[in-house]
Coordinates of C-alpha atoms and ligand atoms in Angstrom, one line a residue:
M27 CA 0.0 0.0 0.0
N28 CA 1.4 3.4 -0.8
H29 CA -0.8 5.1 1.8
P30 CA -1.4 4.3 5.5
I31 CA -4.3 1.8 6.0
R32 CA -7.5 3.8 6.6
L33 CA -9.1 2.3 9.6
G34 CA -12.6 2.7 11.1
I35 CA -13.6 1.7 14.6
L36 CA -16.9 -0.1 15.1
G37 CA -18.2 1.0 18.5
A38 CA -17.1 3.9 20.8
A39 CA -15.8 1.4 23.3
R40 CA -13.7 2.2 26.3
I41 CA -10.8 0.2 25.0
A42 CA -11.0 2.1 21.7
A43 CA -9.5 5.2 23.3
G44 CA -6.3 3.3 24.1
F45 CA -6.3 1.8 20.7
V46 CA -6.5 5.2 19.0
A47 CA -3.5 6.3 21.1
G48 CA -1.5 3.3 20.0
A49 CA -2.6 3.8 16.4
R50 CA -1.2 7.3 16.5
L51 CA 2.3 5.8 17.2
S52 CA 2.2 3.8 13.9
Q53 CA 3.0 5.4 10.5
R54 CA 1.2 2.6 8.8
V55 CA -2.4 3.2 9.9
E56 CA -4.7 6.2 10.1
V57 CA -7.9 6.1 12.2
V58 CA -10.4 8.0 9.9
A59 CA -13.8 7.1 11.3
V60 CA -15.7 5.8 14.4
G61 CA -19.1 4.1 14.2
S62 CA -21.6 4.0 17.0
R63 CA -25.2 3.0 17.5
D64 CA -25.7 6.5 18.8
A65 CA -24.9 9.5 16.6
A66 CA -24.1 11.8 19.5
K67 CA -21.8 9.3 21.1
A68 CA -19.9 8.8 17.8
A69 CA -19.6 12.6 17.4
E70 CA -18.3 13.0 21.0
F71 CA -15.8 10.1 20.6
A72 CA -14.6 11.5 17.2
R73 CA -14.2 15.0 18.8
A74 CA -12.4 13.7 21.8
H75 CA -9.9 11.6 19.8
G76 CA -9.4 13.9 16.7
I77 CA -11.1 11.5 14.3
E78 CA -12.5 12.9 11.1
R79 CA -15.8 11.1 10.7
A80 CA -18.6 10.0 13.1
L81 CA -20.8 7.4 11.5
S82 CA -23.3 4.6 12.1
Y83 CA -21.9 1.0 11.9
E84 CA -23.7 0.5 8.6
E85 CA -22.3 3.8 7.1
L86 CA -18.8 2.8 8.2
L87 CA -19.0 -0.6 6.6
G88 CA -20.4 1.1 3.4
A89 CA -17.6 3.7 3.1
M90 CA -15.5 2.8 0.1
D91 CA -12.5 4.7 1.3
I92 CA -12.1 2.7 4.6
D93 CA -9.7 -0.2 4.2
A94 CA -10.0 -1.9 7.5
V95 CA -12.1 -2.1 10.7
Y96 CA -11.2 -2.5 14.3
I97 CA -14.0 -4.3 16.3
P98 CA -14.1 -3.7 20.1
L99 CA -17.7 -4.8 20.5
P100 CA -19.0 -7.1 23.2
N101 CA -17.8 -10.6 22.7
S102 CA -21.1 -12.1 21.3
L103 CA -21.0 -9.4 18.5
H104 CA -17.5 -10.2 17.3
A105 CA -18.6 -12.8 14.9
P106 CA -21.6 -11.2 13.3
W107 CA -20.0 -7.7 12.9
S108 CA -16.7 -9.2 11.7
I109 CA -18.5 -11.2 9.1
A110 CA -20.5 -8.1 8.0
A111 CA -17.2 -6.1 7.7
L112 CA -15.4 -8.9 5.9
R113 CA -18.3 -9.2 3.4
A114 CA -18.1 -5.5 2.9
G115 CA -14.5 -6.0 1.8
K116 CA -12.8 -4.7 4.9
H117 CA -9.8 -6.2 6.6
V118 CA -10.8 -6.9 10.2
L119 CA -8.8 -6.6 13.4
C120 CA -11.2 -8.0 16.0
E121 CA -10.8 -7.8 19.8
K122 CA -10.2 -10.9 21.7
P123 CA -11.7 -13.4 22.1
L124 CA -12.3 -13.7 18.3
A125 CA -15.3 -16.1 18.6
L126 CA -17.5 -18.0 21.1
S127 CA -17.0 -21.3 19.4
E128 CA -14.8 -23.1 16.8
A129 CA -17.7 -23.0 14.4
E130 CA -18.0 -19.2 14.6
A131 CA -14.3 -18.8 14.1
L132 CA -14.3 -21.0 11.1
E133 CA -17.2 -19.1 9.6
M134 CA -15.3 -15.8 10.2
F135 CA -12.2 -17.1 8.4
E136 CA -14.4 -18.4 5.5
A137 CA -15.8 -14.9 5.1
A138 CA -12.3 -13.5 5.1
D139 CA -11.2 -15.9 2.4
A140 CA -14.3 -15.3 0.3
A141 CA -13.6 -11.6 0.2
S142 CA -9.8 -12.0 0.0
V143 CA -9.2 -9.9 3.1
V144 CA -7.4 -10.4 6.4
L145 CA -8.9 -11.3 9.8
L146 CA -6.8 -11.0 12.9
E147 CA -7.7 -11.6 16.6
G148 CA -6.3 -8.8 18.7
Y149 CA -3.8 -10.0 21.3
P150 CA -1.3 -7.2 21.7
Y151 CA 1.0 -9.2 24.0
L152 CA 1.8 -11.6 21.1
Y153 CA 3.7 -8.9 19.3
Q154 CA 5.8 -7.7 22.2
P155 CA 9.5 -8.3 22.0
M156 CA 9.1 -9.9 25.4
M157 CA 6.9 -12.6 24.0
Q158 CA 9.1 -13.1 21.0
Q159 CA 12.2 -13.4 23.2
I160 CA 10.4 -16.0 25.4
E161 CA 9.5 -18.0 22.4
R162 CA 13.0 -17.9 21.0
L163 CA 14.5 -19.0 24.4
I164 CA 12.1 -21.9 24.6
A165 CA 12.9 -22.9 21.0
E166 CA 16.6 -22.8 21.8
G167 CA 16.1 -25.2 24.7
A168 CA 16.8 -22.7 27.5
I169 CA 14.4 -24.4 29.8
G170 CA 14.2 -27.8 28.2
E171 CA 10.8 -29.4 27.4
I172 CA 7.8 -27.6 28.7
Q173 CA 6.2 -29.8 31.5
T174 CA 3.8 -27.3 33.1
I175 CA 2.5 -23.8 32.5
T176 CA 0.5 -22.0 35.2
A177 CA -1.1 -18.8 33.9
A178 CA -3.5 -16.4 35.5
C179 CA -5.3 -13.1 34.8
G180 CA -7.9 -11.3 36.9
F181 CA -9.1 -8.1 38.4
T182 CA -12.0 -6.6 40.4
L183 CA -15.1 -5.9 38.4
N184 CA -17.3 -3.4 40.3
N185 CA -19.7 -2.1 37.6
P186 CA -22.9 -4.3 37.7
N187 CA -23.8 -3.0 34.3
D188 CA -20.6 -4.0 32.6
I189 CA -20.9 -6.0 29.4
R190 CA -18.7 -8.6 31.1
L191 CA -21.5 -9.6 33.4
D192 CA -24.1 -10.1 30.7
P193 CA -24.4 -13.7 29.5
S194 CA -26.2 -12.7 26.3
L195 CA -23.1 -10.5 25.3
G196 CA -20.5 -13.3 25.9
G197 CA -19.7 -12.2 29.4
G198 CA -17.7 -14.0 32.0
A199 CA -14.1 -14.1 33.4
L200 CA -12.9 -16.8 31.1
L201 CA -13.8 -15.0 27.8
D202 CA -12.7 -11.6 29.2
S203 CA -9.5 -12.3 31.1
G204 CA -9.0 -16.0 31.0
C205 CA -8.6 -15.9 27.2
Y206 CA -5.2 -14.3 27.8
P207 CA -3.7 -17.3 29.7
V208 CA -5.5 -19.7 27.3
S209 CA -4.0 -17.9 24.3
F210 CA -0.5 -17.7 26.0
I211 CA -0.5 -21.5 26.7
R212 CA -1.6 -22.3 23.2
Q213 CA 1.0 -20.0 21.7
L214 CA 3.8 -21.8 23.6
I215 CA 2.6 -25.4 23.3
G216 CA 1.6 -24.9 19.7
N217 CA -1.7 -26.9 19.6
R218 CA -5.0 -27.3 21.3
P219 CA -5.4 -29.4 24.5
T220 CA -6.4 -33.1 24.2
R221 CA -8.4 -33.0 27.5
V222 CA -9.9 -30.2 29.6
S223 CA -11.2 -30.1 33.1
A224 CA -12.7 -27.0 34.7
V225 CA -14.6 -25.6 37.7
A226 CA -16.2 -22.1 38.1
R227 CA -18.0 -19.9 40.6
W228 CA -21.0 -18.2 38.9
R229 CA -22.5 -14.7 39.2
N230 CA -25.5 -13.5 37.0
D231 CA -25.0 -16.8 35.0
V232 CA -21.5 -15.9 34.0
D233 CA -18.3 -17.3 35.4
E234 CA -16.9 -14.9 38.0
T235 CA -14.0 -17.1 38.9
L236 CA -12.7 -20.1 37.0
A237 CA -9.9 -22.6 37.0
A238 CA -9.1 -25.1 34.3
T239 CA -6.6 -27.8 33.6
L240 CA -5.5 -28.4 30.1
E241 CA -3.6 -31.6 29.0
F242 CA -1.6 -31.7 25.8
A243 CA -0.4 -34.4 23.4
S244 CA 3.2 -33.6 24.3
G245 CA 2.5 -34.6 27.9
A246 CA 2.5 -31.0 29.1
I247 CA -0.1 -29.9 31.6
A248 CA -1.3 -26.3 32.0
Q249 CA -3.4 -24.6 34.5
V250 CA -5.5 -21.4 33.9
T251 CA -7.1 -19.2 36.5
C252 CA -9.1 -16.1 36.0
S253 CA -11.5 -13.9 38.0
F254 CA -13.5 -10.7 38.2
A255 CA -13.2 -10.8 42.1
T256 CA -9.5 -10.5 42.8
G257 CA -6.9 -7.8 42.8
L258 CA -5.4 -7.0 39.4
H259 CA -3.0 -9.7 38.4
R260 CA -1.5 -11.3 35.3
S261 CA 1.4 -13.8 35.3
A262 CA 2.7 -17.0 34.0
L263 CA 5.2 -19.6 35.1
I264 CA 6.6 -21.9 32.4
A265 CA 8.3 -24.8 34.0
G266 CA 10.5 -26.9 31.7
S267 CA 12.7 -30.0 32.2
G268 CA 15.7 -27.6 32.3
G269 CA 14.6 -24.4 33.9
I270 CA 11.8 -21.9 34.3
I271 CA 10.5 -18.6 32.9
E272 CA 8.3 -16.2 34.8
T273 CA 6.5 -13.4 33.0
E274 CA 3.6 -11.0 33.2
F275 CA 3.2 -11.2 29.4
Q276 CA 1.9 -7.6 29.3
N277 CA 0.0 -6.1 26.4
H278 CA 1.7 -2.8 26.8
T279 CA 5.2 -2.8 28.3
I280 CA 5.2 1.0 27.8
R281 CA 3.3 1.2 31.1
S282 CA 6.0 -0.6 33.1
Q283 CA 8.8 1.2 34.7
T284 CA 11.3 -1.6 34.0
P285 CA 9.7 -4.2 31.7
S286 CA 11.4 -7.5 32.0
F287 CA 10.9 -11.3 32.5
R288 CA 12.8 -13.8 34.6
L289 CA 14.7 -16.9 33.6
R290 CA 16.4 -19.5 35.8
R291 CA 18.3 -22.3 34.0
G292 CA 18.7 -25.8 35.4
S293 CA 17.0 -27.1 38.5
D294 CA 19.2 -26.0 41.4
W295 CA 17.7 -23.2 43.5
R296 CA 21.1 -21.7 43.8
N297 CA 21.3 -21.0 40.1
P298 CA 20.9 -17.3 39.4
T299 CA 17.6 -15.9 38.3
E300 CA 18.3 -13.7 35.3
T301 CA 16.1 -10.6 35.0
I302 CA 15.9 -10.0 31.2
P303 CA 15.0 -6.4 30.3
V304 CA 12.8 -5.8 27.3
P305 CA 11.9 -2.6 25.4
R306 CA 8.9 -0.4 26.4
E307 CA 6.3 -0.8 23.6
D308 CA 2.7 0.0 23.1
G309 CA 1.1 -3.3 22.2
F310 CA -1.6 -1.7 20.0
R311 CA 1.1 -0.2 17.8
L312 CA 2.9 -3.5 17.5
E313 CA -0.4 -5.4 16.8
L314 CA -1.4 -2.8 14.1
D315 CA 2.0 -3.2 12.4
A316 CA 1.5 -7.0 12.4
F317 CA -2.0 -6.5 10.9
V318 CA -0.6 -4.2 8.2
D319 CA 2.1 -6.8 7.4
M320 CA -0.6 -9.4 6.9
I321 CA -2.6 -7.0 4.7
E322 CA 0.5 -6.4 2.6
H323 CA 2.1 -9.8 2.6
G324 CA -0.7 -12.3 3.2
D325 CA -2.5 -14.1 6.1
S326 CA -0.6 -16.0 8.8
A327 CA -1.6 -19.7 8.9
A328 CA -0.1 -19.9 12.4
R329 CA -2.2 -17.0 13.7
R330 CA -5.3 -18.4 12.1
A331 CA -4.8 -21.9 13.6
A332 CA -4.1 -20.4 17.0
S333 CA -7.4 -18.3 16.9
I334 CA -9.4 -21.4 15.9
D335 CA -7.8 -23.5 18.7
N336 CA -8.4 -20.7 21.2
A337 CA -12.1 -20.5 20.3
W338 CA -12.4 -24.3 20.6
T339 CA -10.6 -24.3 23.9
L340 CA -12.6 -21.5 25.5
A341 CA -15.9 -23.1 24.5
E342 CA -14.7 -26.5 25.8
I343 CA -13.6 -25.1 29.2
L344 CA -17.0 -23.3 29.6
N345 CA -19.0 -26.4 28.7
I346 CA -17.0 -28.5 31.1
A347 CA -17.3 -26.0 33.9
R348 CA -21.1 -25.8 33.3
G349 CA -21.3 -29.6 33.3
V350 CA -22.4 -29.7 29.6
A351 CA -21.5 -33.0 27.9
T352 CA -18.9 -32.4 25.2
A353 CA -17.7 -34.6 22.2
Ligands
NAP402 N1 -7.0 -5.7 24.1 C1 -7.3 -5.2 25.2 O1 -6.4 -4.7 25.9 C2 -8.7 -5.2 25.7 C3 -9.0 -4.5 26.9 C4 -10.3 -4.3 27.2 C5 -11.3 -4.9 26.5 N2 -11.0 -5.6 25.3 C6 -12.1 -6.2 24.5 O2 -12.7 -5.1 23.8 C7 -14.1 -5.4 23.7 C8 -14.8 -4.2 24.3 O3 -14.5 -4.0 25.7 P1 -14.8 -2.6 26.4 O4 -14.4 -2.8 27.8 O5 -14.1 -1.5 25.7 O6 -16.3 -2.5 26.3 P2 -17.4 -1.3 26.3 O7 -16.7 0.0 26.8 O8 -18.6 -1.7 27.0 O9 -17.6 -1.1 24.7 C9 -18.3 -1.9 23.9 C10 -19.0 -1.1 22.8 O10 -19.7 -2.0 22.0 C11 -20.8 -1.3 21.5 N3 -22.0 -2.1 21.6 C12 -22.7 -2.6 20.6 N4 -23.8 -3.3 21.0 C13 -23.7 -3.3 22.3 C14 -24.6 -3.8 23.3 N5 -25.7 -4.6 23.0 N6 -24.3 -3.6 24.6 C15 -23.2 -2.8 24.9 N7 -22.4 -2.3 24.0 C16 -22.6 -2.5 22.7 C17 -20.9 0.1 22.2 O11 -20.5 1.1 21.3 P3 -21.6 2.1 20.7 O12 -22.5 2.4 21.8 O13 -20.7 3.2 20.3 O14 -22.2 1.5 19.5 C18 -19.9 -0.1 23.4 O15 -19.3 1.1 23.6 C19 -14.4 -6.7 24.4 O16 -14.4 -7.7 23.4 C20 -13.1 -6.9 25.3 O17 -12.8 -8.3 25.4 C21 -9.7 -5.7 25.0

């Protein structure tokens, strides 16, 4: 492309403000429009964030000069609006979790293929140099074979009207914050689990706190916890046959004073723990650059497979936690 990708945002969501700030750091995209169900809300968001056009969702998808769409809608609306945008010929960067089931994810990628456009699930942490360094160290054998991963993400949700507490909108701690540990584990192990077990505590018919165990063909076992009823936390411990890595796998290391992760080689507690510094980066900028790379050079089969596996795994965990029989 010889011009920056012209991007529209579907929904004046809270997260969209941070996204616009990250997009400003990229030379390769320009946020040109915001769509809302409410014209006054669209106009106010556009004014507050210096965006040219305030539109309805339908007008935004119909605009011929918009190349791509960012979708920060409630989780249950990711599939229908991504499919509508893909059918309108727009590349789509959709917020996590991409879909509520494997079938939905497959339908979304089919729509992308039919229109010859790109669909990407938005996980900013994946593009952080921290994550890439961790993946490289594991591939080089720095901690041996992964045996266990324990990964957690949670915070306190106080607003009773939050979309996260509405079951009809795809609410619940797993889909909101637990999708990070699930994606992190899938990224490092490289395939979906072969067996899942899970338990949850429920509030308003959504999972408020959930714990799951994932077993993999390699023999690795992973544990995921997530919650809307804890202090803010996000961390992972990857334990291999020859060492361990501990990380917060942040989306935006730009917020940390001294972003880093920890590596201890071998299995002797006296071995030094190396604190490995990483650059401070805005994850939205990195994610957008990866999105534009895909638009310019083609889809990533690995990213697509990961998103489909993530959708399957999240649905499987929820079904098991609810006691629904699965295949
Ligand atoms: N990557 C990250 O760091 C990150 C962080 C937080 C959230 N997220 C994801 O981003 C998405 C949005 O989260 P958020 O916290 O920004 O949510 P939010 O502030 O509630 O925004 C969701 C937006 O969706 C639109 N919408 C359309 N139909 C709706 C309905 N029936 N009910 C409520 N809203 C509706 C609304 O925009 P209009 O009224 O303008 O149409 C609303 O502003 C979620 O998928 C979440 O998982 C990602």
